[in-house]
Amino acid sequence: MLIVFGSIYGLLVLVGLPALIFAHFGLRSENALLRIRVEDLLKDFEALTREVAALRRGAPPQTSPEPAPEQAAEALSPEPAPPPVASPAPDPVTAPVARRGEDTAEDAPPVEAAPKAPPPEPKGPALTDRLAAWLRENWTLALAALSLILGGLFMVQYGVEQGLLTPPLRVLGALVLGAALIAGGEAIRRRHGDSATPNLRHLPSTFSGAGTVVLFIAILSAHALYGLIGSVPALAGMAAVSLVAVLLGGLYGPVLSAIGLLGATAAPFFVGGSSDKAVLLYPYFAMVGLAGLGIDTFRRWAWVSGLALGLPAGALGLLWLHEPDARGLALAALALGLGAVLIPARSLRPVQDGPMTGQGLAGWAAPAFPTWIAAAGVALASGAGLVLMLDGASPAAAALGYALLLLVFAGVALGLARAPAFEDLALLPGVAALVGLGLHAALDGPLYSAFRAGLDRLPESPAPTTVWWLVAGGAALSVIAFLRLARQIGTDHRGLWALGAAVLLPAAILVLEFLWVPGEVTGAYPWALAVMAGAGLMVVLAERRSAMGGEARGFETGLFAASALILIGLALFLVLTKTALTLALSAMMVAAVALDRQRPMRPLGWLAQLGAAVIGYRLLVDPGLDWAIHGAGTLDVLLAHLGPLAAFAAILVLARPERAALRALASSSLVTVMALAVTVALRRGLGAEGFETHWAQGLTATVWILAAFAQIWRLPHDPSLLRPLRIIFAVVMALAACGAVAVMIDDLSWLLATGRGRVAGPPVLDSLALAILPLAAVFGAGAALLGRPGRPGARWLRPGLGGLSVLALGVWGWLEIRRIWRGPDLSLPGPSDGELYSYTLALLLASGLGLLLAVLTRSHALRRLAMAGVALTVAKVFLIDMSGLSGLVRVASFVGLGLALAGLAWLDRAVSRIWARG
């Protein structure tokens, strides 16, 4: 029964299904004839419409000619082109024609207006819409192809399950079925074509595509299921089938190509087999993709190339998850990437021009389709290299991934030098190599683990050489980019290659330093020598680039010089002490600025700015203030701060006038380092307890407020792009000053409340004056200078800083009077009559002095402030002195207040008369 059932099923597949298909095509033929008749009627109607419109305009009717035989044949074509849109006849315009020296005749001949431009042609439907329309019309063919393929597959599986035929006969039957399907399709194509006859449209593609897939299944079964042939014959057979698919794809339409690609990709997952045979599928999927690319390079269907690259890529990913093989994945991805670049371009040295892929992703321009395919191929190869580095099971697999990325970078950079559209593709393997190095260490990959195992080696054992090979790979990246730069002098994209050549090696070394920490394994000195070797390479490249000349010589040479200085700084960081490193970085900054002054190289200015940031980080964080205060010797502290001060001062002198950003950063850094130096000196000299006193914190706040004011003073002299940086510096320094003021207020509150501590020094010239008077003077100077009319923020800086200065003077006066009457212990009970009377006199004197200054400066604000002081004095006398004083002191207080108020009133009116006269 099973044999009978299998025979009946085979007859249904091989005989009944084609019969049904032919019957269906008969019905479609009748529908096609009806559609042609309807189209003819529509054309006649359009011709009649044009005649009526012409008669209404007064023009002779335009009779549409009889359709030519070619047009009639074209109407029978399966996909008729849309009829051209007939532009309306231009309206005749009877306008008088003026001639030079003659009057215009009334019966001048009419002049026809220029014909209107035809409307733009509508865009064709999208690829997905065309595919959906094709499936709606040809869904039976798709099911027919699937049925034929499954029939061949089930025939093989049925033979396996039932043991009816020997393995050679099963494979032979599948081969015969595939060849028969291809032969049948080819016979129909030769007689009727693939798409010329409506009732047989795409039928040859269906049969031949299904036959191609069945042949793939037969060869895979012979190798993976039965072991009838070895790997080499299997590969040869699949290569032959791929070649047949390429040849047939050039003769047929895209349907065959799509069927062949889908079937060939899916066949291994249906056939199955032992896992030890799965390694063969890596080159198999590569050949499938290359076959599809080869088909599309002749026919230019575009979407077939997308299938040819996307389907094998997905299959390789699934295969890697099931049976990882580093060499198989690397070779397959490399073959597909190479084919994606070369096959669509039809050349071993592509010359593709036009927009690059990055420009297309940014929306600036639309690259050609070969550019997209090449980008996808390079991305596939780069992704495979990254997968091998991150997911490889052994150090050899990770090293193979790194080598694959280097090879892809070299191929894109040097092999595609004549293809401007492919220039940005080198970014993919270059970035992937750096990211792979970092993630490999972060994920504790096998290569990193083997290298770190060197920590446990015996002292006499040599250190692992892994890191040297990785540095050599980074050097190779820079050298390859430089070789491409040497070919790009005078082109638009040379800056990309110069930047890559200058950045790739330093970036690789920095990734290794911060994530792999090779100095712990190899020792600091050998690793520093390797870094210095990289700096030497950058110097050589800088000299070579300078010798090339060109318009951008200064900028590009500066990139290499900056990279060399960065690597030198890193090498010094590895072997020098903290102070020596700070001095070395300061000297490097000055050297970079001096080189830039001698020969303009803008990147050296950027390097100096980076050096300033690094020095600031070292002085504040690592080793930082804690090291300068507690851990370093006096000489180290002096050198660590005086060296950067001298360096920033030298930069202000040496920097070119057009380097506004560098000069601004140098001046800001000079003030900041000076403030840090004073703070460290106070802290070291006074100790922990002495530094937290009110006078030490007052001096510290004064220093940082001066530093903040220096930043604000430089604001009008900086370019607009640098002003936010100045403002950030000023805010940070103001916050540091506020912290010191908070500590000062806390210490003064303890003096007033508990008597913990004493005021040091003689009256007036004591610690209170040292804490507050400098602050008041700085605020006053800031109000006068920063609040000058025309400066940024003067409208609120002048009254704000002036008010802070007056407030500081008032606090100092109050505390100083209290100190005079109570002694150094400000917490003694009081006040006495003399102290209250002293406050009144001080307020009167301050108000009179303010009014006098208002006369001299003609300041209305100062005048109002002085009169406010008078009002405060009156309020004090009547609210406090009246109840707090007694005897002759009370009499003297009120008499003195009256006389003082009379004098101040006379002075205020005199001021008004003087100002009224102008």
Tab-separated table of C-alpha atoms in Angstrom, residues 199-422:
chain	number	residue	atom	x	y	z
A	199	ASN	CA	-0.781	31.703	-20.477
A	200	LEU	CA	2.757	30.365	-19.861
A	201	ARG	CA	4.261	33.344	-18.078
A	202	HIS	CA	6.908	32.370	-15.470
A	203	LEU	CA	6.160	28.661	-15.820
A	204	PRO	CA	9.680	27.833	-17.122
A	205	SER	CA	11.193	29.735	-14.179
A	206	THR	CA	9.079	27.710	-11.785
A	207	PHE	CA	10.138	24.336	-13.162
A	208	SER	CA	13.812	25.236	-13.556
A	209	GLY	CA	14.028	26.879	-10.120
A	210	ALA	CA	12.467	23.871	-8.439
A	211	GLY	CA	14.830	21.584	-10.352
A	212	THR	CA	17.839	23.583	-9.186
A	213	VAL	CA	16.799	23.259	-5.543
A	214	VAL	CA	16.181	19.511	-5.948
A	215	LEU	CA	19.709	19.127	-7.332
A	216	PHE	CA	21.085	20.924	-4.264
A	217	ILE	CA	19.088	18.564	-2.041
A	218	ALA	CA	20.371	15.504	-3.883
A	219	ILE	CA	24.039	16.485	-3.533
A	220	LEU	CA	23.652	17.374	0.155
A	221	SER	CA	21.868	14.069	0.791
A	222	ALA	CA	24.631	12.134	-0.944
A	223	HIS	CA	27.219	13.729	1.338
A	224	ALA	CA	25.479	14.461	4.657
A	225	LEU	CA	22.949	11.575	4.844
A	226	TYR	CA	24.562	8.652	3.087
A	227	GLY	CA	28.264	9.468	2.894
A	228	LEU	CA	28.359	8.443	-0.759
A	229	ILE	CA	30.720	11.247	-1.710
A	230	GLY	CA	33.349	13.170	0.170
A	231	SER	CA	33.585	16.850	0.925
A	232	VAL	CA	35.498	17.753	-2.219
A	233	PRO	CA	33.054	16.068	-4.670
A	234	ALA	CA	30.127	17.558	-2.735
A	235	LEU	CA	31.586	21.033	-2.974
A	236	ALA	CA	32.333	20.509	-6.655
A	237	GLY	CA	28.781	19.344	-7.279
A	238	MET	CA	27.238	22.285	-5.441
A	239	ALA	CA	29.543	24.646	-7.296
A	240	ALA	CA	28.362	23.102	-10.575
A	241	VAL	CA	24.717	23.536	-9.567
A	242	SER	CA	25.435	27.134	-8.557
A	243	LEU	CA	26.995	27.718	-11.971
A	244	VAL	CA	23.908	26.230	-13.628
A	245	ALA	CA	21.733	28.544	-11.523
A	246	VAL	CA	23.799	31.534	-12.648
A	247	LEU	CA	23.465	30.566	-16.295
A	248	LEU	CA	19.747	29.891	-15.997
A	249	GLY	CA	19.197	33.094	-14.055
A	250	GLY	CA	20.672	35.053	-16.934
A	251	LEU	CA	18.199	33.427	-19.310
A	252	TYR	CA	15.079	33.485	-17.154
A	253	GLY	CA	13.413	36.182	-15.116
A	254	PRO	CA	13.969	36.952	-11.406
A	255	VAL	CA	11.535	34.242	-10.319
A	256	LEU	CA	14.055	31.497	-10.970
A	257	SER	CA	16.742	33.403	-9.104
A	258	ALA	CA	14.487	33.917	-6.084
A	259	ILE	CA	13.390	30.279	-6.055
A	260	GLY	CA	16.946	29.060	-6.403
A	261	LEU	CA	18.248	31.271	-3.601
A	262	LEU	CA	15.434	30.489	-1.189
A	263	GLY	CA	15.536	26.803	-1.905
A	264	ALA	CA	19.311	26.464	-1.828
A	265	THR	CA	19.473	28.320	1.488
A	266	ALA	CA	16.677	26.349	3.118
A	267	ALA	CA	17.663	22.926	1.742
A	268	PRO	CA	20.363	22.075	4.357
A	269	PHE	CA	17.927	22.729	7.201
A	270	PHE	CA	15.424	20.246	5.709
A	271	VAL	CA	17.923	17.571	4.747
A	272	GLY	CA	19.604	17.333	8.140
A	273	GLY	CA	22.635	15.142	8.801
A	274	SER	CA	25.324	14.626	11.405
A	275	SER	CA	26.962	17.598	13.073
A	276	ASP	CA	30.429	16.633	11.897
A	277	LYS	CA	29.258	17.303	8.332
A	278	ALA	CA	27.875	20.781	9.168
A	279	VAL	CA	31.246	22.456	8.646
A	280	LEU	CA	30.773	21.892	4.912
A	281	LEU	CA	27.808	24.267	4.971
A	282	TYR	CA	30.013	27.337	5.562
A	283	PRO	CA	31.482	27.266	2.029
A	284	TYR	CA	28.132	26.012	0.721
A	285	PHE	CA	26.243	29.126	1.897
A	286	ALA	CA	29.042	31.311	0.580
A	287	MET	CA	28.683	29.697	-2.866
A	288	VAL	CA	24.910	30.215	-2.765
A	289	GLY	CA	25.386	33.925	-2.074
A	290	LEU	CA	28.044	34.300	-4.748
A	291	ALA	CA	25.795	32.526	-7.251
A	292	GLY	CA	22.969	34.957	-6.520
A	293	LEU	CA	25.285	37.952	-6.850
A	294	GLY	CA	26.536	36.544	-10.136
A	295	ILE	CA	22.967	36.241	-11.434
A	296	ASP	CA	22.087	39.812	-10.559
A	297	THR	CA	25.233	41.380	-11.950
A	298	PHE	CA	23.992	40.598	-15.478
A	299	ARG	CA	20.294	41.323	-15.048
A	300	ARG	CA	20.434	44.170	-12.500
A	301	TRP	CA	17.255	43.292	-10.620
A	302	ALA	CA	18.868	44.691	-7.445
A	303	TRP	CA	16.586	42.897	-4.978
A	304	VAL	CA	18.084	39.577	-6.022
A	305	SER	CA	21.459	40.821	-4.754
A	306	GLY	CA	19.780	41.678	-1.474
A	307	LEU	CA	18.448	38.127	-1.214
A	308	ALA	CA	21.811	36.705	-2.273
A	309	LEU	CA	23.526	38.494	0.601
A	310	GLY	CA	20.827	38.469	3.263
A	311	LEU	CA	19.797	34.818	3.090
A	312	PRO	CA	23.318	33.323	3.346
A	313	ALA	CA	24.196	35.800	6.098
A	314	GLY	CA	21.237	34.662	8.190
A	315	ALA	CA	22.023	31.024	7.457
A	316	LEU	CA	25.650	31.529	8.533
A	317	GLY	CA	24.454	33.051	11.774
A	318	LEU	CA	22.197	30.093	12.518
A	319	LEU	CA	24.966	27.691	11.567
A	320	TRP	CA	27.416	29.457	13.914
A	321	LEU	CA	24.979	29.030	16.788
A	322	HIS	CA	24.617	25.309	16.033
A	323	GLU	CA	28.132	24.328	14.950
A	324	PRO	CA	30.722	27.123	15.413
A	325	ASP	CA	33.753	26.910	13.172
A	326	ALA	CA	36.084	29.904	13.168
A	327	ARG	CA	37.834	29.208	9.883
A	328	GLY	CA	34.602	28.348	8.098
A	329	LEU	CA	32.857	31.541	9.235
A	330	ALA	CA	35.874	33.728	8.461
A	331	LEU	CA	36.330	32.324	4.944
A	332	ALA	CA	32.616	32.382	4.143
A	333	ALA	CA	32.145	35.954	5.371
A	334	LEU	CA	35.283	37.083	3.550
A	335	ALA	CA	34.103	35.444	0.310
A	336	LEU	CA	30.655	37.039	0.576
A	337	GLY	CA	32.099	40.451	1.400
A	338	LEU	CA	34.533	40.254	-1.486
A	339	GLY	CA	31.788	39.126	-3.843
A	340	ALA	CA	29.444	41.921	-2.705
A	341	VAL	CA	32.098	44.500	-3.568
A	342	LEU	CA	33.437	43.056	-6.831
A	343	ILE	CA	30.593	41.176	-8.517
A	344	PRO	CA	28.033	44.023	-8.788
A	345	ALA	CA	30.838	46.304	-10.006
A	346	ARG	CA	31.962	43.663	-12.552
A	347	SER	CA	35.598	44.500	-11.932
A	348	LEU	CA	38.517	43.406	-9.784
A	349	ARG	CA	39.354	47.111	-9.285
A	350	PRO	CA	35.994	48.856	-8.880
A	351	VAL	CA	35.709	52.498	-9.881
A	352	GLN	CA	32.313	53.166	-8.326
A	353	ASP	CA	31.635	56.893	-8.100
A	354	GLY	CA	28.869	58.879	-6.450
A	355	PRO	CA	27.660	59.409	-2.881
A	356	MET	CA	29.026	57.268	-0.087
A	357	THR	CA	26.993	55.083	2.240
A	358	GLY	CA	27.399	57.483	5.139
A	359	GLN	CA	25.953	60.286	3.057
A	360	GLY	CA	22.978	58.099	2.244
A	361	LEU	CA	22.388	57.209	5.901
A	362	ALA	CA	22.565	60.886	6.814
A	363	GLY	CA	20.019	61.733	4.124
A	364	TRP	CA	22.389	64.015	2.189
A	365	ALA	CA	22.409	62.025	-1.060
A	366	ALA	CA	21.217	58.716	-2.485
A	367	PRO	CA	24.038	56.218	-3.175
A	368	ALA	CA	23.799	53.767	-6.056
A	369	PHE	CA	22.608	50.250	-5.314
A	370	PRO	CA	26.077	48.664	-5.808
A	371	THR	CA	27.308	51.002	-3.057
A	372	TRP	CA	24.658	49.700	-0.661
A	373	ILE	CA	25.462	46.091	-1.555
A	374	ALA	CA	29.206	46.703	-1.056
A	375	ALA	CA	28.500	48.318	2.322
A	376	ALA	CA	26.407	45.317	3.343
A	377	GLY	CA	29.190	42.937	2.280
A	378	VAL	CA	31.859	44.840	4.224
A	379	ALA	CA	29.529	45.024	7.228
A	380	LEU	CA	29.005	41.241	6.999
A	381	ALA	CA	32.737	40.533	6.957
A	382	SER	CA	33.381	43.041	9.773
A	383	GLY	CA	30.561	41.570	11.839
A	384	ALA	CA	32.007	38.084	11.389
A	385	GLY	CA	35.387	39.299	12.622
A	386	LEU	CA	33.763	40.926	15.653
A	387	VAL	CA	31.782	37.746	16.401
A	388	LEU	CA	34.959	35.694	16.278
A	389	MET	CA	36.714	38.085	18.688
A	390	LEU	CA	33.843	38.103	21.165
A	391	ASP	CA	32.366	34.619	20.804
A	392	GLY	CA	35.355	32.541	19.746
A	393	ALA	CA	35.959	29.497	21.899
A	394	SER	CA	39.752	29.692	21.771
A	395	PRO	CA	42.507	32.300	21.573
A	396	ALA	CA	43.173	31.200	18.000
A	397	ALA	CA	39.561	31.981	17.011
A	398	ALA	CA	39.744	35.454	18.586
A	399	ALA	CA	43.086	36.114	16.892
A	400	LEU	CA	41.567	34.975	13.589
A	401	GLY	CA	38.749	37.488	14.036
A	402	TYR	CA	41.241	40.310	14.664
A	403	ALA	CA	43.248	39.266	11.621
A	404	LEU	CA	40.055	39.152	9.533
A	405	LEU	CA	39.241	42.735	10.499
A	406	LEU	CA	42.761	43.861	9.577
A	407	LEU	CA	42.491	42.067	6.235
A	408	VAL	CA	39.104	43.633	5.441
A	409	PHE	CA	40.436	47.077	6.372
A	410	ALA	CA	43.448	46.599	4.117
A	411	GLY	CA	41.261	45.355	1.270
A	412	VAL	CA	38.905	48.322	1.452
A	413	ALA	CA	41.658	50.901	1.971
A	414	LEU	CA	44.105	49.707	-0.673
A	415	GLY	CA	42.018	47.608	-3.038
A	416	LEU	CA	39.254	50.172	-3.519
A	417	ALA	CA	41.417	53.262	-3.942
A	418	ARG	CA	39.789	54.064	-7.286
A	419	ALA	CA	36.215	53.859	-5.946
A	420	PRO	CA	35.326	57.118	-4.147
A	421	ALA	CA	31.873	55.789	-3.252
A	422	PHE	CA	33.469	53.029	-1.109
